[in-house]
Coordinates of C-alpha atoms in Angstrom, one line a residue:
M1 CA 138.9 -117.2 -68.5
E2 CA 137.6 -114.4 -66.3
S3 CA 140.3 -112.7 -64.4
W4 CA 138.5 -113.4 -61.1
L5 CA 138.8 -117.2 -61.7
E6 CA 142.0 -119.1 -60.9
P7 CA 142.4 -121.6 -63.8
I8 CA 142.6 -125.3 -62.9
L9 CA 143.3 -128.2 -65.2
D10 CA 141.8 -131.6 -66.0
A11 CA 143.8 -134.7 -67.0
D12 CA 143.8 -133.7 -70.7
G13 CA 145.1 -130.2 -69.9
M14 CA 147.9 -131.6 -67.7
R15 CA 148.9 -134.1 -70.5
A16 CA 149.0 -131.2 -73.0
A17 CA 151.2 -129.1 -70.7
D18 CA 153.6 -132.0 -70.1
S19 CA 153.8 -132.9 -73.8
W20 CA 154.3 -129.3 -74.8
A21 CA 157.2 -128.8 -72.3
I22 CA 158.9 -132.0 -73.4
E23 CA 158.3 -132.0 -77.2
A24 CA 158.0 -128.2 -78.0
R25 CA 160.3 -126.7 -75.4
G26 CA 162.8 -129.5 -75.0
V27 CA 162.5 -130.0 -71.3
P28 CA 163.8 -133.5 -70.4
S29 CA 161.0 -135.6 -68.9
L30 CA 163.5 -137.0 -66.4
R31 CA 164.1 -133.4 -65.2
L32 CA 160.4 -132.9 -64.7
M33 CA 160.2 -136.2 -62.7
E34 CA 163.2 -135.2 -60.6
T35 CA 161.7 -131.9 -59.7
A36 CA 158.3 -133.4 -58.9
G37 CA 159.9 -136.1 -56.7
A38 CA 161.9 -133.4 -54.9
A39 CA 158.8 -131.4 -54.0
L40 CA 157.1 -134.6 -52.8
A41 CA 160.1 -135.5 -50.7
A42 CA 160.2 -132.0 -49.1
K43 CA 156.5 -132.1 -48.1
T44 CA 156.9 -135.6 -46.8
A45 CA 159.8 -134.6 -44.6
E46 CA 157.8 -131.7 -43.3
V47 CA 154.9 -134.0 -42.4
A48 CA 157.3 -136.5 -40.7
R49 CA 158.4 -133.7 -38.4
G50 CA 161.7 -135.2 -37.5
S51 CA 160.4 -138.7 -36.8
R52 CA 163.0 -141.4 -37.1
A53 CA 160.3 -144.0 -37.9
P54 CA 160.5 -145.3 -41.5
I55 CA 158.8 -143.5 -44.4
R56 CA 157.1 -146.0 -46.7
V57 CA 156.7 -145.1 -50.4
V58 CA 154.0 -147.1 -52.3
C59 CA 154.5 -147.0 -56.1
G60 CA 152.6 -147.9 -59.1
K61 CA 154.2 -148.6 -62.5
G62 CA 153.5 -145.3 -64.3
N63 CA 155.2 -142.0 -64.0
N64 CA 153.4 -141.3 -60.8
G65 CA 155.3 -144.2 -59.3
G66 CA 158.5 -142.7 -60.7
D67 CA 157.8 -139.5 -58.7
G68 CA 157.6 -141.7 -55.7
V69 CA 160.9 -143.5 -56.5
V70 CA 162.6 -140.1 -56.8
A71 CA 161.2 -139.0 -53.5
A72 CA 162.4 -142.3 -51.8
R73 CA 165.9 -141.8 -53.1
L74 CA 166.1 -138.1 -52.0
L75 CA 164.6 -138.9 -48.5
A76 CA 167.1 -141.6 -48.0
E77 CA 169.9 -139.2 -49.0
L78 CA 168.6 -136.9 -46.3
G79 CA 169.0 -139.6 -43.8
H80 CA 165.4 -140.8 -43.4
P81 CA 164.8 -144.5 -43.1
V82 CA 162.9 -145.4 -46.3
D83 CA 161.1 -148.5 -47.6
L84 CA 160.3 -148.4 -51.3
I85 CA 157.3 -150.7 -52.1
L86 CA 156.4 -151.7 -55.7
L87 CA 153.0 -153.0 -56.5
W88 CA 154.1 -154.2 -60.0
P89 CA 157.3 -155.9 -61.1
A90 CA 160.3 -153.6 -61.5
D91 CA 160.6 -154.5 -65.2
E92 CA 157.0 -153.2 -65.8
L93 CA 157.7 -149.6 -64.7
S94 CA 157.5 -146.8 -67.2
E95 CA 160.8 -145.9 -68.9
D96 CA 161.5 -142.8 -66.7
S97 CA 160.4 -144.6 -63.6
G98 CA 162.7 -147.5 -64.4
A99 CA 165.6 -145.1 -65.0
N100 CA 165.0 -143.6 -61.5
L101 CA 164.7 -147.0 -59.9
A102 CA 168.2 -147.8 -61.2
R103 CA 169.5 -144.8 -59.2
Y104 CA 167.9 -145.9 -56.0
K105 CA 170.5 -147.5 -53.7
G106 CA 168.2 -149.5 -51.6
E107 CA 166.4 -152.8 -52.3
P108 CA 162.8 -152.3 -53.3
I109 CA 160.1 -154.5 -51.8
E110 CA 157.7 -156.1 -54.4
R111 CA 154.2 -156.7 -53.1
L112 CA 152.4 -157.8 -56.3
D113 CA 149.2 -158.8 -54.4
G114 CA 148.9 -155.4 -52.7
A115 CA 149.2 -157.0 -49.2
I116 CA 151.3 -154.3 -47.6
A117 CA 149.6 -153.9 -44.2
A118 CA 152.6 -155.5 -42.4
D119 CA 155.0 -153.4 -44.4
L120 CA 153.3 -150.2 -43.2
E121 CA 153.3 -150.8 -39.5
G122 CA 155.1 -148.1 -37.5
S123 CA 155.4 -145.7 -40.5
A124 CA 156.1 -142.1 -39.9
V125 CA 154.5 -141.2 -43.2
V126 CA 153.2 -143.2 -46.2
I127 CA 153.6 -141.7 -49.7
D128 CA 150.9 -142.7 -52.1
A129 CA 152.4 -142.8 -55.6
I130 CA 150.2 -145.4 -57.2
F131 CA 148.0 -143.5 -59.7
G132 CA 148.1 -139.9 -60.8
T133 CA 145.9 -137.2 -62.4
G134 CA 145.1 -139.3 -65.5
F135 CA 143.4 -142.2 -63.6
S136 CA 139.8 -143.0 -64.1
G137 CA 137.6 -145.9 -63.2
S138 CA 137.9 -148.2 -60.2
P139 CA 141.2 -149.2 -58.5
R140 CA 141.8 -152.9 -59.1
A141 CA 144.2 -155.4 -57.6
P142 CA 146.8 -154.9 -56.4
A143 CA 146.1 -151.2 -55.9
D144 CA 142.8 -151.6 -54.1
A145 CA 144.3 -153.7 -51.3
A146 CA 147.2 -151.3 -51.0
I147 CA 144.9 -148.3 -50.7
A148 CA 142.9 -150.0 -47.9
A149 CA 146.1 -150.9 -46.1
M150 CA 147.4 -147.3 -46.3
N151 CA 144.1 -146.0 -44.8
A152 CA 144.2 -148.6 -42.0
C153 CA 147.8 -148.1 -40.9
G154 CA 147.2 -144.9 -39.0
A155 CA 150.2 -143.0 -40.5
P156 CA 149.6 -139.7 -42.3
I157 CA 149.4 -140.1 -46.1
V158 CA 151.0 -137.8 -48.6
S159 CA 149.8 -138.3 -52.2
A160 CA 151.8 -137.6 -55.3
D161 CA 149.8 -135.4 -57.7
M162 CA 146.4 -136.9 -56.9
P163 CA 145.0 -139.3 -54.3
S164 CA 145.1 -142.7 -56.0
G165 CA 141.7 -143.7 -57.4
V166 CA 140.4 -140.1 -57.7
D167 CA 139.6 -139.0 -61.3
G168 CA 141.6 -135.8 -61.7
S169 CA 139.1 -134.4 -64.2
T170 CA 136.0 -134.8 -62.1
G171 CA 136.8 -135.6 -58.5
E172 CA 134.9 -138.9 -58.8
A173 CA 136.1 -142.0 -57.0
D174 CA 134.8 -145.4 -57.7
G175 CA 136.1 -147.3 -54.7
E176 CA 138.3 -146.6 -51.6
V177 CA 140.8 -143.8 -52.0
P178 CA 143.6 -142.7 -49.6
R179 CA 142.5 -140.2 -46.9
C180 CA 145.4 -137.9 -47.3
A181 CA 147.0 -135.4 -44.8
A182 CA 148.4 -133.6 -47.8
T183 CA 148.7 -133.9 -51.6
V184 CA 151.5 -132.4 -53.6
T185 CA 150.4 -131.7 -57.2
F186 CA 152.5 -130.6 -60.0
H187 CA 152.4 -127.5 -62.3
G188 CA 148.8 -126.6 -61.3
A189 CA 145.8 -127.6 -59.3
K190 CA 143.4 -130.1 -60.9
V191 CA 139.6 -130.2 -60.9
G192 CA 139.6 -133.4 -58.9
H193 CA 141.3 -131.7 -56.0
W194 CA 138.4 -129.4 -55.5
I195 CA 135.3 -131.5 -56.1
D196 CA 134.1 -134.2 -53.7
P197 CA 134.8 -136.9 -53.1
G198 CA 138.2 -136.1 -54.4
K199 CA 138.4 -132.9 -52.4
S200 CA 137.8 -134.7 -49.1
A201 CA 140.5 -137.2 -50.0
T202 CA 143.1 -134.6 -50.9
G203 CA 143.9 -133.0 -47.6
R204 CA 146.0 -130.0 -47.6
L205 CA 146.9 -129.2 -51.3
E206 CA 150.3 -127.9 -52.3
V207 CA 151.1 -127.0 -55.9
A208 CA 154.7 -127.4 -56.9
E209 CA 156.3 -125.9 -60.0
I210 CA 158.3 -128.6 -61.8
G211 CA 159.9 -126.7 -64.7
I212 CA 157.1 -126.5 -67.3
P213 CA 157.7 -123.1 -68.9
K214 CA 155.2 -120.3 -68.8
G215 CA 152.8 -120.1 -71.6
D216 CA 151.8 -123.7 -72.0
P217 CA 148.8 -124.2 -74.3
A218 CA 146.7 -126.2 -71.8
E219 CA 143.1 -125.0 -71.7
P220 CA 141.7 -124.6 -68.1
A221 CA 138.8 -126.9 -67.4
A222 CA 137.3 -124.8 -64.6
G223 CA 138.3 -122.0 -62.3
L224 CA 138.4 -121.4 -58.5
I225 CA 136.6 -118.2 -57.5
R226 CA 138.9 -115.4 -56.4
D227 CA 138.1 -112.3 -54.3
G228 CA 138.2 -110.2 -57.5
V229 CA 134.6 -111.3 -58.3
L230 CA 133.4 -109.1 -55.5
E231 CA 134.5 -106.0 -57.4
L232 CA 132.0 -106.6 -60.2
A233 CA 129.0 -105.2 -58.3
P234 CA 128.5 -101.4 -58.9
L235 CA 128.7 -99.1 -55.9
R236 CA 125.8 -96.9 -55.0
A237 CA 126.0 -93.4 -56.5
A238 CA 125.5 -90.4 -54.3
G239 CA 122.6 -89.2 -56.3
G240 CA 121.0 -92.6 -56.9
S241 CA 117.7 -93.8 -55.6
K242 CA 116.6 -97.0 -53.9
F243 CA 115.3 -98.3 -57.2
A244 CA 118.6 -97.6 -59.0
S245 CA 120.3 -99.9 -56.4
G246 CA 118.1 -102.8 -57.6
S247 CA 114.7 -104.2 -56.6
V248 CA 114.3 -107.7 -55.3
V249 CA 111.0 -109.6 -54.8
V250 CA 111.0 -112.8 -52.7
I251 CA 108.0 -115.1 -53.3
G252 CA 107.3 -117.9 -50.8
G253 CA 106.3 -118.7 -47.3
S254 CA 103.8 -121.1 -45.8
R255 CA 102.6 -121.9 -42.3
G256 CA 105.7 -122.8 -40.2
L257 CA 108.2 -121.7 -42.9
T258 CA 108.0 -117.8 -42.7
G259 CA 111.6 -117.6 -41.6
A260 CA 112.9 -118.7 -45.0
V261 CA 111.3 -115.7 -46.7
C262 CA 112.6 -113.3 -44.0
M263 CA 116.2 -114.5 -44.3
A264 CA 116.2 -114.3 -48.1
A265 CA 114.7 -110.8 -48.0
E266 CA 117.1 -109.6 -45.3
A267 CA 120.1 -111.0 -47.1
A268 CA 119.1 -109.3 -50.3
G269 CA 119.0 -106.0 -48.4
R270 CA 122.4 -106.6 -46.8
A271 CA 123.8 -107.6 -50.2
G272 CA 123.0 -104.1 -51.6
A273 CA 119.5 -104.3 -53.1
G274 CA 117.8 -100.9 -52.6
Y275 CA 114.3 -102.1 -52.4
V276 CA 113.1 -105.5 -51.2
S277 CA 109.6 -106.9 -51.0
A278 CA 108.1 -110.2 -50.0
V279 CA 105.1 -111.8 -51.6
V280 CA 103.5 -114.2 -49.1
P281 CA 100.2 -115.9 -48.2
A282 CA 97.7 -113.2 -47.1
D283 CA 97.0 -114.7 -43.7
L284 CA 100.7 -114.9 -42.9
E285 CA 101.5 -111.3 -43.9
P286 CA 101.1 -110.0 -40.3
I287 CA 103.9 -112.3 -39.2
L288 CA 106.2 -110.9 -41.9
E289 CA 105.1 -107.4 -40.9
V290 CA 106.4 -108.0 -37.4
K291 CA 109.6 -109.8 -38.4
L292 CA 110.7 -107.5 -41.2
T293 CA 111.3 -103.8 -40.8
E294 CA 112.9 -102.7 -44.1
T295 CA 111.2 -105.1 -46.3
M296 CA 107.8 -104.4 -47.9
T297 CA 105.2 -107.1 -47.8
K298 CA 102.3 -108.1 -50.0
G299 CA 99.8 -110.7 -48.9
I300 CA 98.1 -112.7 -51.6
G301 CA 95.4 -115.3 -51.9
S302 CA 92.8 -116.9 -49.7
A303 CA 94.2 -120.4 -49.2
S304 CA 95.1 -121.2 -45.5
G305 CA 98.7 -120.5 -44.9
R306 CA 100.0 -121.0 -48.4
L307 CA 100.0 -119.7 -51.9
D308 CA 98.1 -121.5 -54.6
V309 CA 98.2 -121.8 -58.4
A310 CA 95.1 -119.6 -58.5
D311 CA 97.3 -116.8 -57.2
A312 CA 99.8 -117.0 -60.1
E313 CA 98.6 -113.9 -62.0
E314 CA 98.6 -111.7 -58.9
V315 CA 102.0 -113.0 -57.8
A316 CA 103.4 -112.3 -61.3
D317 CA 101.9 -108.8 -61.2
A318 CA 103.5 -108.2 -57.8
A319 CA 106.9 -109.0 -59.3
A320 CA 106.4 -107.1 -62.6
R321 CA 108.7 -104.2 -61.6
A322 CA 111.4 -106.2 -59.9
D323 CA 115.0 -106.4 -61.2
A324 CA 115.3 -109.9 -59.7
V325 CA 112.9 -112.4 -58.2
V326 CA 113.5 -115.3 -55.7
V327 CA 110.9 -118.1 -56.0
G328 CA 110.6 -120.9 -53.4
P329 CA 111.8 -120.1 -49.9
G330 CA 109.4 -121.7 -47.4
L331 CA 106.8 -122.2 -50.2
G332 CA 105.7 -125.7 -49.1
R333 CA 105.3 -128.9 -51.1
D334 CA 101.5 -129.2 -51.5
D335 CA 100.3 -129.5 -55.1
G336 CA 98.9 -126.0 -55.2
S337 CA 102.0 -124.3 -54.0
L338 CA 104.2 -126.3 -56.4
A339 CA 101.9 -125.5 -59.3
L340 CA 102.0 -121.8 -58.3
A341 CA 105.8 -121.9 -58.5
R342 CA 105.8 -123.4 -62.0
E343 CA 103.2 -121.0 -63.3
A344 CA 104.8 -117.9 -61.7
V345 CA 108.3 -118.7 -63.0
G346 CA 106.8 -118.9 -66.5
R347 CA 105.1 -115.6 -66.2
I348 CA 107.8 -113.5 -64.6
E349 CA 109.9 -111.6 -67.1
A350 CA 112.7 -110.5 -64.7
P351 CA 115.8 -112.6 -63.8
V352 CA 114.6 -115.4 -61.5
L353 CA 116.4 -117.4 -58.8
I354 CA 114.7 -120.6 -57.9
D355 CA 115.4 -122.3 -54.6
A356 CA 114.0 -124.8 -52.1
D357 CA 110.4 -125.8 -53.0
G358 CA 110.6 -123.7 -56.2
L359 CA 113.1 -126.3 -57.2
N360 CA 111.0 -129.2 -56.1
A361 CA 108.2 -127.8 -58.3
H362 CA 110.4 -128.4 -61.3
A363 CA 111.4 -131.9 -60.4
E364 CA 112.1 -133.8 -63.7
R365 CA 110.8 -130.6 -65.6
L366 CA 114.1 -128.8 -66.1
D367 CA 113.5 -128.4 -69.8
S368 CA 110.5 -126.3 -69.2
L369 CA 112.8 -123.5 -68.0
R370 CA 114.5 -123.2 -71.4
S371 CA 111.5 -121.1 -72.7
R372 CA 112.3 -118.3 -70.3
T373 CA 113.8 -115.3 -72.0
A374 CA 115.3 -113.7 -68.9
P375 CA 118.1 -115.3 -66.9
T376 CA 117.4 -118.1 -64.5
V377 CA 119.6 -119.2 -61.6
L378 CA 119.0 -122.5 -59.7
T379 CA 120.5 -123.2 -56.3
P380 CA 120.0 -126.8 -55.4
H381 CA 121.8 -129.1 -52.9
A382 CA 122.4 -132.7 -53.9
G383 CA 119.0 -133.9 -52.9
E384 CA 117.2 -131.2 -54.8
L385 CA 119.4 -131.6 -57.9
G386 CA 118.6 -135.3 -57.7
R387 CA 114.9 -134.6 -57.9
L388 CA 115.4 -132.1 -60.7
L389 CA 117.2 -134.8 -62.7
G390 CA 115.1 -137.8 -61.6
R391 CA 118.1 -139.4 -59.9
D392 CA 119.0 -140.5 -56.4
S393 CA 120.9 -137.9 -54.4
S394 CA 123.7 -140.4 -53.9
H395 CA 124.2 -140.4 -57.7
V396 CA 124.6 -136.6 -57.6
S397 CA 127.0 -136.8 -54.7
A398 CA 129.1 -139.3 -56.6
H399 CA 129.0 -137.4 -59.9
R400 CA 128.8 -133.7 -58.9
L401 CA 130.4 -132.1 -61.9
E402 CA 128.6 -134.3 -64.4
S403 CA 125.2 -133.6 -62.6
V404 CA 125.6 -129.8 -62.4
R405 CA 126.6 -129.6 -66.1
E406 CA 123.7 -131.8 -67.1
A407 CA 121.2 -129.6 -65.2
A408 CA 122.6 -126.4 -66.8
R409 CA 122.4 -128.0 -70.3
L410 CA 118.8 -129.2 -69.8
S411 CA 117.5 -125.9 -68.2
G412 CA 119.5 -123.3 -70.0
A413 CA 120.1 -121.8 -66.5
V414 CA 123.0 -121.0 -64.3
V415 CA 123.1 -123.9 -61.8
V416 CA 124.7 -123.6 -58.3
L417 CA 125.2 -127.0 -56.8
K418 CA 125.7 -126.3 -53.1
G419 CA 128.2 -127.9 -50.8
D420 CA 131.6 -127.3 -49.4
D421 CA 132.7 -127.6 -53.0
T422 CA 129.9 -125.5 -54.4
I423 CA 130.0 -125.7 -58.2
I424 CA 128.5 -123.1 -60.6
A425 CA 127.9 -124.1 -64.2
D426 CA 126.1 -122.3 -67.1
G427 CA 126.6 -124.8 -69.9
E428 CA 130.0 -123.5 -70.9
R429 CA 131.8 -122.2 -67.9
V430 CA 132.5 -124.0 -64.6
A431 CA 133.5 -122.2 -61.3
I432 CA 134.2 -123.9 -58.0
S433 CA 134.3 -122.5 -54.5
R434 CA 137.2 -123.3 -52.3
G435 CA 134.8 -123.9 -49.4
G436 CA 136.1 -124.2 -45.8
A437 CA 133.2 -122.5 -43.9
P438 CA 131.6 -125.2 -41.6
G439 CA 129.5 -122.5 -40.0
L440 CA 127.3 -122.5 -43.1
A441 CA 126.1 -126.0 -42.3
T442 CA 123.0 -124.8 -40.5
A443 CA 119.4 -124.2 -41.4
G444 CA 118.6 -121.1 -43.3
T445 CA 122.0 -120.3 -44.9
G446 CA 120.6 -121.5 -48.3
D447 CA 118.0 -118.8 -48.1
V448 CA 120.7 -116.3 -47.3
L449 CA 122.6 -117.4 -50.4
S450 CA 119.5 -117.0 -52.5
G451 CA 118.9 -113.4 -51.3
T452 CA 122.6 -112.5 -51.8
I453 CA 122.7 -113.7 -55.4
A454 CA 119.3 -112.1 -56.2
A455 CA 120.6 -108.7 -55.0
L456 CA 123.7 -109.0 -57.2
L457 CA 121.4 -109.9 -60.2
A458 CA 119.2 -106.9 -59.4
R459 CA 122.3 -104.7 -59.3
G460 CA 123.1 -105.7 -62.8
V461 CA 125.8 -108.3 -62.4
E462 CA 125.9 -110.9 -65.2
P463 CA 124.1 -114.0 -64.0
F464 CA 127.1 -116.4 -63.9
A465 CA 129.2 -113.8 -62.3
A466 CA 126.4 -112.9 -59.9
A467 CA 126.1 -116.6 -58.8
C468 CA 129.9 -116.8 -58.3
A469 CA 130.1 -113.5 -56.4
G470 CA 127.1 -114.5 -54.2
V471 CA 128.7 -117.9 -53.4
H472 CA 132.0 -116.3 -52.6
A473 CA 130.6 -113.5 -50.4
H474 CA 128.4 -116.1 -48.6
L475 CA 131.4 -118.3 -47.9
R476 CA 133.4 -115.4 -46.6
A477 CA 130.5 -114.2 -44.4
G478 CA 130.2 -117.7 -43.0
R479 CA 133.9 -117.6 -42.0
I480 CA 133.6 -114.1 -40.5
A481 CA 130.5 -115.1 -38.6
A482 CA 132.3 -118.1 -37.0
K483 CA 135.2 -115.8 -36.0
R484 CA 132.8 -113.3 -34.5
I485 CA 130.8 -115.9 -32.6
G486 CA 133.8 -117.9 -31.6
A487 CA 132.8 -121.3 -32.9
A488 CA 131.5 -122.5 -36.3
E489 CA 129.1 -124.8 -34.4
S490 CA 127.3 -121.8 -32.9
V491 CA 126.7 -119.9 -36.1
V492 CA 123.1 -119.4 -37.2
A493 CA 121.9 -118.0 -40.5
T494 CA 121.2 -114.5 -39.2
D495 CA 124.8 -114.3 -38.1
V496 CA 125.8 -114.9 -41.7
I497 CA 123.4 -112.1 -42.8
A498 CA 125.1 -109.7 -40.3
A499 CA 128.5 -110.6 -41.7
L500 CA 127.5 -110.1 -45.4
P501 CA 128.7 -106.5 -45.7
H502 CA 132.2 -107.6 -44.8
G503 CA 131.9 -110.8 -46.9
L504 CA 131.1 -108.7 -49.9
R505 CA 134.3 -106.6 -49.6
A506 CA 137.4 -108.1 -51.0
G507 CA 140.3 -108.1 -48.5
E508 CA 138.1 -107.6 -45.4
G509 CA 137.4 -110.0 -42.6
R510 CA 139.0 -113.1 -44.0

């Protein structure tokens, strides 16, 4: 895996690491469980903040439940009032969980119907130890009722390894899952912690080492983007020219939507492209001339306020010398504009980033992009990806990893599925953004991202890496803009553009 990605595991990878530690390196499984439970107990005590109200531990019958049993014993030994609640009979617990239950000095409460609402009243903290990383599918009785009761009780929830009901390999959740204040996971972060809806359920994530030796054979399933990706873009040489720094062409614009082209073009310049030009409808060019100072403009066509498929050859010619091309910002959804996007993308020989209505032009036509010989990057949000795949946006939101992988496979492109958990896939690799920049939830920031990635493509960064670097720089710029303005709610897209120079520099302006 690339050095600028932090490896994260799926369920298979975690099982492989566990098995290797136990079978190949001779680490006792009970020792792993004891260490995991101790980490869970420590975090729970921290969340309880000295409260003398009871801590309730809700356990399933697998090893995740065993982690909860260990935590209950250790918390009780520290003097906390603890209630241990079992959702399955004690004699159905896994071998290691049963061994730890025998060491617990209290009397466990069995609630085989999951009706635990009364048991949770007045809790300081509730520990969710029902299901772990290996769970998939929909929680059924008694777990479903217990999860609902945990969410309804009002106490902070701390999950053991993974919020129960979240698929650790995908982040998917088919049914209600705990809304956690914190999750303590073991050995390493999992994919499900970082992709919604699992990400939203996880709360603050803490990774605890539990004694698995270094060098385990588990293959990472994905990677979290690190600051090191920002070091990939070449610096400008003292004797270089504007064209040596990369040329970007932005194609788009229609009446009422000229701002999208402007923001993409300005972002490309701030992200290091030496020469940026905008190809827009001829009758709108004067507006762009006023708005843009450093960007060259070229007006094309005779249609009123839009580009048309009849303009495709001229548009492609205008992009002939570009190092990267953005197609779609503000283009419009009329038939002629959408046909223009399809035709232009087919003709352009440079790397192309397709966004906004350029994406809508390819709805249910992803396979048409496979014939391109130059790299292609797509930057959809869930609604746009749904249209590309011929699915409802709710399906994409529920199956984000599956959807972005499918789009990359069908198109042969690098696909950037935008969100707080932005996912980048190229058919083989998967990278995930840590997110956490609410200032980006405003109109125009998608255009800023398009221009940023295009500039990195034009500067010669490999397409997957360029997409990851652009996403990471954009995230950082969003955080910096919020800090400068004073509130994330007051950030607008041009604030993000202004913050891009610092967002692009690792170690600056976090």
